[in-house]
Each structure stands twice: as C-alpha cells, then as structure tokens.
Short mmCIF file of C-alpha atoms in Angstrom, two decimals:
data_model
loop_
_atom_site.label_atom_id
_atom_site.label_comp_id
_atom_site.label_asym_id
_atom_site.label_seq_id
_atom_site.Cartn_x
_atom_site.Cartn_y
_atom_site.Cartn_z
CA UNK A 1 0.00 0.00 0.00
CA UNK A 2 1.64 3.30 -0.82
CA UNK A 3 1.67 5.94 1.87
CA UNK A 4 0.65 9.92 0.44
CA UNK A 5 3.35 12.46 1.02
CA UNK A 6 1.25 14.18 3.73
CA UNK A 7 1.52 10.94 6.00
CA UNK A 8 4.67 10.77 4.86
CA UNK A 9 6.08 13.80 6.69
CA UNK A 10 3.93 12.82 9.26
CA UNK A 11 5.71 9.61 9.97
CA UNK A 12 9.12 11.33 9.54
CA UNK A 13 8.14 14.16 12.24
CA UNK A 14 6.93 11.31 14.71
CA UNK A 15 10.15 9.69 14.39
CA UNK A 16 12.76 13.36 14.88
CA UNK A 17 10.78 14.26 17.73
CA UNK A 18 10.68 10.63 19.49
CA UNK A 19 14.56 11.11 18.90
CA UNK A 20 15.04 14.01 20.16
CA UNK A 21 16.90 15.71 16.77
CA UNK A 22 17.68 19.19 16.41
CA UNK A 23 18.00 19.94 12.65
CA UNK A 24 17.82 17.58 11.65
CA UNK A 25 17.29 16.33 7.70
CA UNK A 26 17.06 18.22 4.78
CA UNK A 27 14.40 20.56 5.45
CA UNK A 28 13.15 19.77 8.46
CA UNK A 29 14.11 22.36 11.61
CA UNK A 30 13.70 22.37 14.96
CA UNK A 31 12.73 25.94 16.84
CA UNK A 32 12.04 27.23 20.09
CA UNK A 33 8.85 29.24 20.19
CA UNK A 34 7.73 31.64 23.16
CA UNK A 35 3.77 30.81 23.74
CA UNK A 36 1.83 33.38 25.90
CA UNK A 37 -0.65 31.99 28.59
CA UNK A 38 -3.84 33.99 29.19
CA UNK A 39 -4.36 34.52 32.62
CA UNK A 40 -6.96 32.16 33.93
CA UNK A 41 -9.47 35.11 35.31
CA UNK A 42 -10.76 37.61 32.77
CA UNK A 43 -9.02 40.56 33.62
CA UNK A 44 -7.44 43.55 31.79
CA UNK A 45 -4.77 43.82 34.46
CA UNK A 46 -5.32 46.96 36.04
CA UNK A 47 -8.14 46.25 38.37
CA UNK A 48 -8.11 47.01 42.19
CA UNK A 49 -7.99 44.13 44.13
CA UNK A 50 -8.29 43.66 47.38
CA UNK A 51 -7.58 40.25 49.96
CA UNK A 52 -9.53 38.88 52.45
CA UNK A 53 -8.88 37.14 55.44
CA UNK A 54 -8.64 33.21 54.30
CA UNK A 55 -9.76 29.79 56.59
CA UNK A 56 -6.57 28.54 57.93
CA UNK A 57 -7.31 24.27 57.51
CA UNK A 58 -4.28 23.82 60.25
CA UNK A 59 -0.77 24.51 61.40
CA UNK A 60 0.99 21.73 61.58
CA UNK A 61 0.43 18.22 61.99
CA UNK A 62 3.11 17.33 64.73
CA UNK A 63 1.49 18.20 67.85
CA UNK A 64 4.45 18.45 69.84
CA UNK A 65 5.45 21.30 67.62
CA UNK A 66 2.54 23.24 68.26
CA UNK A 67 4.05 25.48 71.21
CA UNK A 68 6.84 26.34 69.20
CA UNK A 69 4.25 28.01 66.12
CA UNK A 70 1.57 29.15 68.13
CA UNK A 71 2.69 32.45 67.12
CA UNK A 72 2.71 31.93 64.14
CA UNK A 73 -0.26 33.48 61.94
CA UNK A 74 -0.66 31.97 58.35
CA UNK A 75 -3.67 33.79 57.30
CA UNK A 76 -1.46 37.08 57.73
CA UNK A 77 1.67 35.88 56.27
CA UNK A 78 0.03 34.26 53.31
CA UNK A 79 -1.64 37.42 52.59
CA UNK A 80 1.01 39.76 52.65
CA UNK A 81 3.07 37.68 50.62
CA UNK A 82 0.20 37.84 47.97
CA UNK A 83 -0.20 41.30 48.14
CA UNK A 84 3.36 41.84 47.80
CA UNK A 85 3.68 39.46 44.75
CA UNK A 86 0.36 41.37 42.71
CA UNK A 87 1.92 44.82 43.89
CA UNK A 88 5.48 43.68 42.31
CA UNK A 89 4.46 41.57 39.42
CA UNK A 90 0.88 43.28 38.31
CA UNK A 91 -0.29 46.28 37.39
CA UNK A 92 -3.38 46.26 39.58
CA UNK A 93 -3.83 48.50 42.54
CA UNK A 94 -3.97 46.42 45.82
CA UNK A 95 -6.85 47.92 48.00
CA UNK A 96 -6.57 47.36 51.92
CA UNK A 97 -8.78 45.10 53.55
CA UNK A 98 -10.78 46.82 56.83
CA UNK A 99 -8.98 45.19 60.08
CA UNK A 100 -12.99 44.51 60.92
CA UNK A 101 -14.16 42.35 58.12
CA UNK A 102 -14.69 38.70 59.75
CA UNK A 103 -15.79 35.92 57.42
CA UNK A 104 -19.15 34.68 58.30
CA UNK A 105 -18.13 30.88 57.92
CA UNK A 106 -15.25 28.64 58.10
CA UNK A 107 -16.78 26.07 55.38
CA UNK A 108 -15.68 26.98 52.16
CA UNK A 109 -18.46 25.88 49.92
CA UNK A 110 -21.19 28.14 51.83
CA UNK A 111 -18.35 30.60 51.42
CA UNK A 112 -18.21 30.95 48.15
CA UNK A 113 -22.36 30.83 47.96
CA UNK A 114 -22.13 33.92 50.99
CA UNK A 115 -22.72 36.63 47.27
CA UNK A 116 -24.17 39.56 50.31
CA UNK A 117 -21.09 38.89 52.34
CA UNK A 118 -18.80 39.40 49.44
CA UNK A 119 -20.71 42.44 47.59
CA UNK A 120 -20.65 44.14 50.76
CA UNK A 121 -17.18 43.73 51.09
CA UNK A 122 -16.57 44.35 47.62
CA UNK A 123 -18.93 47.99 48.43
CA UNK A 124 -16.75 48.68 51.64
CA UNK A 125 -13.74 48.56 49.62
CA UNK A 126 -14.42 49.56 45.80
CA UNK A 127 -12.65 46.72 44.76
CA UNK A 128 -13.36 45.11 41.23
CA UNK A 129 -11.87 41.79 42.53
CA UNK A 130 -12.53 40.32 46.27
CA UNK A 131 -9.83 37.08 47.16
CA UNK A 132 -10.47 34.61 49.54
CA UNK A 133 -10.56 31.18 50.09
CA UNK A 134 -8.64 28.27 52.62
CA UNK A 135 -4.82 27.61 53.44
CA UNK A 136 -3.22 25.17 54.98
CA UNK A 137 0.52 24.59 55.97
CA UNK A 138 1.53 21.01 57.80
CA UNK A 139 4.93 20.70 59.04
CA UNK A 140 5.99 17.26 59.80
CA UNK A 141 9.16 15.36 61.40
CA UNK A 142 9.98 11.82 59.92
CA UNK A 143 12.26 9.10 61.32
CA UNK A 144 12.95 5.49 59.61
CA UNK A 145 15.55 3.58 59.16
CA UNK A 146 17.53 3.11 55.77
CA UNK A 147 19.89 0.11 54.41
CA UNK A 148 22.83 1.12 53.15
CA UNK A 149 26.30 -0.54 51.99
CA UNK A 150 29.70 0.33 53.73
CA UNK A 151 33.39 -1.04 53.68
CA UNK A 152 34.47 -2.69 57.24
CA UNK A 153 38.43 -1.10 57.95
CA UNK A 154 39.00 -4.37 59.85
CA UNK A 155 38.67 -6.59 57.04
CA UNK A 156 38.46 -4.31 53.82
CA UNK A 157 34.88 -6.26 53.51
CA UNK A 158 31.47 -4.91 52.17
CA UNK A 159 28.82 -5.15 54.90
CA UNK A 160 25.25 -3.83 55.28
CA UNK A 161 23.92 -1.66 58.27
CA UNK A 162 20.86 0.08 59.51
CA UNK A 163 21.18 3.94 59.64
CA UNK A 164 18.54 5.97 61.30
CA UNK A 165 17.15 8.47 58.93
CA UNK A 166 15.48 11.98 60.12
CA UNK A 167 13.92 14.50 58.21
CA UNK A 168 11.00 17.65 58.11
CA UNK A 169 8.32 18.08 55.63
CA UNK A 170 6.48 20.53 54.37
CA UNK A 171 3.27 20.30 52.71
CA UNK A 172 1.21 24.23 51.64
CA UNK A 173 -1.80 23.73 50.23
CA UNK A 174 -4.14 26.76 49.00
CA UNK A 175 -7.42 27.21 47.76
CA UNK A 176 -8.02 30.64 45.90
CA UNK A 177 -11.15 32.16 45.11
CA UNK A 178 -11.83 35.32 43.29
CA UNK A 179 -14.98 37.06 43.56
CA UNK A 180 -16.95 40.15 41.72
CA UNK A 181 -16.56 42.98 43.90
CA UNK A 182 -20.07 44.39 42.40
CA UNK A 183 -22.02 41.49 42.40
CA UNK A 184 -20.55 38.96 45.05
CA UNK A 185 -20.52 36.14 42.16
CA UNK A 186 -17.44 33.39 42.56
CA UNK A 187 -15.49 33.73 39.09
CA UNK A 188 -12.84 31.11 40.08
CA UNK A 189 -11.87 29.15 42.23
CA UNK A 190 -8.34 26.80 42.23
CA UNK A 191 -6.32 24.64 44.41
CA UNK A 192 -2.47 24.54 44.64
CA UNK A 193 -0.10 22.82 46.51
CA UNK A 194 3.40 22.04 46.77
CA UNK A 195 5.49 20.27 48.88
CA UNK A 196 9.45 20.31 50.19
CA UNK A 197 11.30 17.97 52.39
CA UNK A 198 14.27 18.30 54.23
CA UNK A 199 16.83 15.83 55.31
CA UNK A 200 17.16 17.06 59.27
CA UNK A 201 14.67 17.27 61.53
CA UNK A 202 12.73 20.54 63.24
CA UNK A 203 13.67 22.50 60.09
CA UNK A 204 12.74 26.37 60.17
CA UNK A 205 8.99 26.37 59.26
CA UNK A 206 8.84 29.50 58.21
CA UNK A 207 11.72 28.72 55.92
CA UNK A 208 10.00 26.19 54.86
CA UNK A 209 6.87 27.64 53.61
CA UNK A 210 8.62 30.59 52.12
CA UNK A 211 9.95 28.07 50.00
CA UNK A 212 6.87 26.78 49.15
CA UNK A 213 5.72 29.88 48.11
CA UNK A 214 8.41 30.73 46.09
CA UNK A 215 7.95 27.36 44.18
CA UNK A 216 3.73 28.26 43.66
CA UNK A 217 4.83 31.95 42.71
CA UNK A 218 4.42 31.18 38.84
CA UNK A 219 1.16 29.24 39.12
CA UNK A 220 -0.24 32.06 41.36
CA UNK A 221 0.38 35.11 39.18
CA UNK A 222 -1.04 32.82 36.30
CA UNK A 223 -4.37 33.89 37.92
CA UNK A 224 -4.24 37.29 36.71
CA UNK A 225 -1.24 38.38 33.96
CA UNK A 226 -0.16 36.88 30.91
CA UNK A 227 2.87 34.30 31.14
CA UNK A 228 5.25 33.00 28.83
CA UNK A 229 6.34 28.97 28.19
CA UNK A 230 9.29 27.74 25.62
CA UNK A 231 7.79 25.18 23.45
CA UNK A 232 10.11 23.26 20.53
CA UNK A 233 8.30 23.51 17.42
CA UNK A 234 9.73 21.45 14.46
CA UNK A 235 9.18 23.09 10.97
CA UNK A 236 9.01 21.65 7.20
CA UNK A 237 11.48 24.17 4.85
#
C-alpha cells in the first residue's frame, strides 16, 4: 500500500521528535517558540484588588510542635506575601482590607455561595476583585531507618547496616477564590499545593513555607497576567 506524502512527513516528524533531533534532515528544523498563557481570570490587568482574610485548615500536623508556632499566623503571612507578589508583578492596585471584616463561615463551599457577604465587602472597599478562600501549611518530622552498603576497615569487607534516617516536611496547600466585587458572584476558584522535604529534623517552618511559596509563585500570578512557556516547534522548509 503506498503511503501519500502528507503521512509521509507525518511519519518522519513522529520519528525526529521521538529522537530528540535538532535539525535535523534536509528541510526539516527544529525551533524554540515563546507561547503566551492567558491569565486564567478575565481581567485587563489593572483592576483594584483587594484580599480577604482566608480559613486557615491547620498549622501543623506534629502536635508536639505546636508550642513552638503558636505564634505563628498563616492567614497574615500568606496574605502579605500575595499582596506583595500582585503589587510587584501586576499592574493592579492592591486595595486594603478593613482590620474589621470577619468571614461569616469557616466552610468553604457556603463561602463561596455567601454573594451579600462578598458584595458588601466588595462595596466597603471599591474593589473590582474580592480574594479569599482556605490555606493550609503542615509541618511534619519523619524518622525510619535506611539500608545502606559500607566497607568494614578491619577486614576491607562490604557489609550492610541500619542507619537511622530523620527529616522535616512541608506540605502548603491553598485554595483561591476570586470574587466580583459588584455582584458577590465566585469567578474562580483553584487549588495549589506544593510540597518540600528536608533531610534534618525541626527544620525552620517558616523557611520552609517561604519556599513553598516561592515554588507556587508562577502558578499564582497565572491567575491574573499573561505568562510566557518555551515550546520546541519542528518546521518543514
């Protein structure tokens, strides 16, 4: 059965790219194209935005560590780090939230329902976009044991051992949600989450969720200004 040219080329792209060329044959060319991302909420970019407080889900999920935190507020520091990040990155105007506002419920589906709570928030503040929504931040200490190989100076021998292994993790986990300053409506509402572990135990939690932050920065400001990705394209001369 003879194969038409189209198919042809087809097969012969299928096969460059599954080998990873870079120019490749006669007229064929691989290039690196810049692709924009929209921003995932229909915005122009220069609204005024303004941050509610958000349900903190925990603090941390070793209990023992709970003196040592109990200072610690993540509603605040998750919010100022937000606000920082559309003041730097965006061209929207951040509008202060009143110290008073108090959200009416710590469920997040009647939350997002709550459209008087959030226009009358939206009216105290003349913001065009209200943010909300839940975060949580779990710090946790792990201990096991690990098997690994090592070389006996008596003998010169290989021999296995037990070594006791200790580390800290740290999980963030954030639910946004945007709302219509005029009308209260949800317009979106996303989780993300990332998480870092490190190989010694009681690690700096605040370090630690800085670092999660930094690592959900991207995916954030996705939410409201255009982004860039590197694609490889390959091209028929």
């Amino acid at each position: 059965m003879r194969i038409g040219r189209a198919a042809a080329r087809l097969s012969l792209l299928a096969l460059l790219v599954a080998a990873g060329a870079a120019p490749l044959l006669a007229g064929v060319f691989e290039t690196k194209l810049r692709l924009p991302l929209r921003p995932k909420l229909a915005v122009t970019g220069r609204e005024r935005i303004s941050i509610a407080p958000f349900i903190v889900a925990s603090r941390t999920t070793d209990k023992k560590d709970a003196a040592r935190i109990q200072d610690f507020d993540l509603d605040a520091e998750f919010r100022r780090y937000l606000g920082k990040l559309l003041q730097k990155r965006t061209k929207m105007t951040l509008v202060t939230m009143p110290a008073d506002v108090k959200l009416p419920t710590s469920n997040l589906k009647d939350l997002t329902e709550n459209t008087d709570f959030w226009r009358g928030v939206g009216a105290r503040t003349g913001a065009d976009l209200v943010l909300g929504g839940v975060v949580d931040f779990k710090v946790e200490n792990k201990s096991g044991y690990r098997t690994e190989e090592y070389r006996s100076p008596v003998d010169n021998k290989i021999y296995t051992r037990q070594v006791l292994v200790e580390s800290t993790g740290f999980t963030f986990d954030v639910s946004v949600l945007a709302l219509d300053g005029r009308t209260g409506a949800q317009l979106f509402l996303e989780n993300f989450r990332d998480q870092k572990e490190k190989p010694k135990r009681a690690a700096d939690e605040m370090a630690g969720l800085f670092e999660n932050l930094f690592s959900l920065e991207g995916q954030l400001l996705g939410l409201f200004v255009v982004r860039e990705r590197e694609a490889n394209r390959y091209v028929f001369d």
